[in-house]
CSV table of C-alpha atoms and ligand atoms in Angstrom, one decimal:
chain,number,residue,atom,x,y,z
A,530,UNK,CA,162.2,16.4,12.8
A,531,UNK,CA,161.7,16.1,9.0
A,532,UNK,CA,163.8,17.4,6.4
A,533,UNK,CA,161.2,18.4,3.5
A,534,UNK,CA,162.3,18.0,-0.4
A,535,UNK,CA,161.8,20.4,-2.6
A,536,UNK,CA,159.6,18.3,-5.1
A,537,UNK,CA,157.0,18.5,-1.2
A,538,UNK,CA,157.7,22.2,-1.3
A,539,UNK,CA,156.9,22.8,-5.0
A,540,UNK,CA,153.3,20.5,-3.8
A,541,UNK,CA,152.6,23.1,-1.3
A,542,UNK,CA,153.4,25.8,-3.0
A,543,UNK,CA,150.8,24.7,-5.9
A,544,UNK,CA,148.1,23.9,-3.5
A,545,UNK,CA,148.5,27.4,-1.4
A,546,UNK,CA,148.3,28.5,-4.8
A,547,UNK,CA,145.2,26.9,-5.4
A,548,UNK,CA,143.4,27.9,-2.2
A,549,UNK,CA,144.8,31.3,-2.5
A,550,UNK,CA,142.3,31.8,-5.5
A,551,UNK,CA,139.5,30.7,-4.2
A,552,UNK,CA,139.5,33.0,-2.1
A,553,UNK,CA,141.2,31.3,1.0
A,554,UNK,CA,142.4,33.8,4.0
A,555,UNK,CA,145.6,33.3,5.4
A,556,UNK,CA,145.2,31.5,8.8
A,557,UNK,CA,143.7,28.2,6.3
A,558,UNK,CA,147.1,28.5,4.2
A,559,UNK,CA,149.0,27.7,7.5
A,560,UNK,CA,147.1,25.0,8.7
A,561,UNK,CA,147.1,23.0,5.3
A,562,UNK,CA,150.4,23.5,4.4
A,563,UNK,CA,153.3,23.5,6.8
A,564,UNK,CA,154.8,27.0,4.7
A,565,UNK,CA,156.3,29.6,6.5
A,566,UNK,CA,153.9,32.5,7.6
A,567,UNK,CA,156.7,34.6,5.4
A,568,UNK,CA,156.9,32.7,2.5
A,569,UNK,CA,153.0,32.0,2.5
A,570,UNK,CA,152.3,35.8,2.9
A,571,UNK,CA,154.9,36.8,0.0
A,572,UNK,CA,152.5,34.3,-2.0
A,573,UNK,CA,149.7,35.4,-1.5
A,574,UNK,CA,150.0,39.5,-2.5
A,575,UNK,CA,152.1,36.9,-5.4
A,576,UNK,CA,148.6,35.5,-6.5
A,577,UNK,CA,146.3,38.8,-6.0
A,578,UNK,CA,148.6,41.8,-5.9
A,579,UNK,CA,146.9,42.4,-2.9
A,580,UNK,CA,147.8,42.1,1.0
A,581,UNK,CA,146.3,39.0,2.6
A,582,UNK,CA,143.4,40.2,4.4
A,583,UNK,CA,143.9,39.9,8.7
A,584,UNK,CA,141.1,39.7,11.6
A,585,UNK,CA,139.8,37.8,13.1
A,586,UNK,CA,138.0,34.3,10.7
A,587,UNK,CA,133.6,34.1,10.9
A,588,UNK,CA,133.1,31.2,13.9
A,589,UNK,CA,129.7,30.5,13.7
A,590,UNK,CA,128.4,27.1,13.6
A,591,UNK,CA,125.1,29.1,13.4
A,592,UNK,CA,125.5,30.6,10.0
A,593,UNK,CA,125.5,27.1,8.8
A,594,UNK,CA,122.6,26.6,10.2
A,595,UNK,CA,120.4,29.0,8.6
A,596,UNK,CA,118.2,28.4,5.3
A,597,UNK,CA,120.4,29.7,1.9
A,598,UNK,CA,124.0,29.0,4.0
A,599,UNK,CA,122.9,25.4,4.7
A,600,UNK,CA,120.8,24.6,1.4
A,601,UNK,CA,124.9,25.8,0.0
A,602,UNK,CA,126.5,24.5,2.4
A,603,UNK,CA,125.0,20.7,2.6
A,604,UNK,CA,125.4,20.5,-1.7
A,605,UNK,CA,129.5,21.5,-1.1
A,606,UNK,CA,129.5,18.6,2.5
A,607,UNK,CA,128.6,16.1,0.2
A,608,UNK,CA,130.2,16.8,-2.5
A,609,UNK,CA,133.7,17.2,-0.6
A,610,UNK,CA,133.0,13.4,1.0
A,611,UNK,CA,132.1,12.0,-1.8
A,612,UNK,CA,135.2,12.8,-3.5
A,613,UNK,CA,137.3,12.0,-0.1
A,614,UNK,CA,136.0,8.9,0.2
A,615,UNK,CA,135.5,7.6,-3.0
A,616,UNK,CA,138.2,9.2,-5.2
A,617,UNK,CA,142.3,9.7,-4.7
A,618,UNK,CA,141.5,13.4,-4.1
A,619,UNK,CA,141.8,13.9,-0.5
A,620,UNK,CA,141.8,16.0,2.9
A,621,UNK,CA,142.8,19.5,1.2
A,622,UNK,CA,143.0,18.2,-2.5
A,623,UNK,CA,139.2,17.2,-1.9
A,624,UNK,CA,138.9,20.5,-0.6
A,625,UNK,CA,139.8,21.8,-3.3
A,626,UNK,CA,137.8,20.4,-5.7
A,627,UNK,CA,134.7,20.1,-4.1
A,628,UNK,CA,135.3,23.8,-3.7
A,629,UNK,CA,135.9,24.0,-7.4
A,630,UNK,CA,132.6,21.9,-8.1
A,631,UNK,CA,130.4,24.0,-5.6
A,632,UNK,CA,131.2,27.3,-7.8
A,633,UNK,CA,130.4,25.7,-11.0
A,634,UNK,CA,127.1,24.7,-9.9
A,635,UNK,CA,126.5,28.8,-7.7
A,636,UNK,CA,128.1,30.1,-10.8
A,637,UNK,CA,124.9,27.7,-12.7
A,638,UNK,CA,122.3,29.1,-10.3
A,639,UNK,CA,123.2,33.1,-10.9
A,640,UNK,CA,123.2,32.7,-14.2
A,641,UNK,CA,119.8,31.5,-14.5
A,642,UNK,CA,118.9,34.3,-11.0
A,643,UNK,CA,120.5,37.1,-12.9
A,644,UNK,CA,122.1,38.3,-9.7
A,645,UNK,CA,126.2,39.6,-9.8
A,646,UNK,CA,128.0,38.7,-6.5
A,647,UNK,CA,129.1,36.1,-4.0
A,648,UNK,CA,128.6,32.6,-3.4
A,649,UNK,CA,127.1,32.2,-0.4
A,650,UNK,CA,129.9,29.7,1.2
A,651,UNK,CA,132.9,31.3,0.2
A,652,UNK,CA,136.4,29.4,0.4
A,653,UNK,CA,137.1,30.4,3.9
A,654,UNK,CA,134.2,29.5,5.6
A,655,UNK,CA,134.4,26.2,3.3
A,656,UNK,CA,137.2,24.8,5.3
A,657,UNK,CA,135.1,26.0,8.4
A,658,UNK,CA,133.1,23.3,8.1
A,659,UNK,CA,134.6,20.2,7.6
A,660,UNK,CA,136.6,22.2,11.0
A,661,UNK,CA,133.4,21.9,12.2
A,662,UNK,CA,133.0,17.8,10.6
A,663,UNK,CA,136.3,17.2,12.2
A,664,UNK,CA,135.8,18.6,16.1
A,665,UNK,CA,132.1,16.9,16.5
A,666,UNK,CA,129.6,20.2,16.4
A,667,UNK,CA,128.0,19.8,12.9
A,668,UNK,CA,126.8,16.7,11.0
A,669,UNK,CA,125.0,15.0,8.7
A,670,UNK,CA,121.6,13.9,8.9
A,671,UNK,CA,119.5,12.8,6.1
A,672,UNK,CA,115.9,14.6,5.2
A,673,UNK,CA,112.6,11.4,6.4
A,674,UNK,CA,111.2,13.2,2.8
A,675,UNK,CA,114.2,13.8,-0.2
A,676,UNK,CA,116.5,11.2,1.6
A,677,UNK,CA,119.4,14.0,1.2
A,678,UNK,CA,122.3,14.2,3.8
A,679,UNK,CA,122.1,18.4,5.2
A,680,UNK,CA,124.3,20.4,7.6
A,681,UNK,CA,123.2,20.6,11.8
A,682,UNK,CA,123.8,20.2,14.5
A,683,UNK,CA,125.8,17.8,16.6
A,684,UNK,CA,123.3,15.1,18.7
A,685,UNK,CA,119.9,17.0,16.9
A,686,UNK,CA,117.5,14.3,17.3
A,687,UNK,CA,117.5,13.5,13.5
A,688,UNK,CA,114.9,10.8,13.4
A,689,UNK,CA,112.3,13.0,11.6
A,690,UNK,CA,114.4,15.2,10.6
A,691,UNK,CA,113.1,18.0,7.4
A,692,UNK,CA,115.3,19.3,4.5
A,693,UNK,CA,115.8,23.2,3.9
A,694,UNK,CA,114.8,22.1,0.2
A,695,UNK,CA,111.9,19.9,1.3
A,696,UNK,CA,110.5,22.5,4.2
A,697,UNK,CA,111.5,26.0,3.3
A,698,UNK,CA,110.9,29.0,6.1
A,699,UNK,CA,108.3,31.1,4.8
A,700,UNK,CA,110.2,33.9,4.2
A,701,UNK,CA,112.1,31.6,1.3
A,702,UNK,CA,109.0,32.3,-1.5
A,703,UNK,CA,108.6,30.0,-4.7
A,704,UNK,CA,111.2,31.3,-6.9
A,705,UNK,CA,114.0,30.9,-4.3
A,706,UNK,CA,112.7,27.4,-3.0
A,707,UNK,CA,112.8,26.2,-7.0
A,708,UNK,CA,116.2,28.1,-7.4
A,709,UNK,CA,117.6,25.9,-4.9
A,710,UNK,CA,116.1,22.6,-5.4
A,711,UNK,CA,117.2,23.1,-9.4
A,712,UNK,CA,121.2,23.5,-7.3
A,713,UNK,CA,120.8,19.8,-5.7
A,714,UNK,CA,119.7,17.6,-8.9
B,1404,LIG,ZN1,114.1,16.5,2.5
């Protein structure tokens, strides 16, 4: 076992603090840092002013395939993938940066829409999505019409894949699909 330096620990605390502010659950912090459960729980209370929520993480691949979550998740994942591949921000740092950008974009969409609510994609779900990619449960399929990359079930045939924006379900309605389209531009 290697001894952790103070500087290393300080960096992990900063990363954990960023993730708590963005809404990360304790299980996410445990997976992404080597800080102890007790220290993380204490940090969580300091940052949030309340105890971390208990219970299971949302574990559903299918959630990412429903219409609006799929559009939000795909936008987030494309940003994450770009940051992780082409900038110094890697893995958990790319996750934090990509999620910040996602919030900025979805906030802009919300102001236009006027509704005050939680972002469609929570930080914890964004993290779960990356785990699903890592474990090969989902893939990025490219739409034959707009060429955009979208989250899809792994091994789904994608030679004639059409995305949720190019072919919204009938219930999506005109205004909502129009707003989603603006979100991706
Ligand atoms: Zn498309």
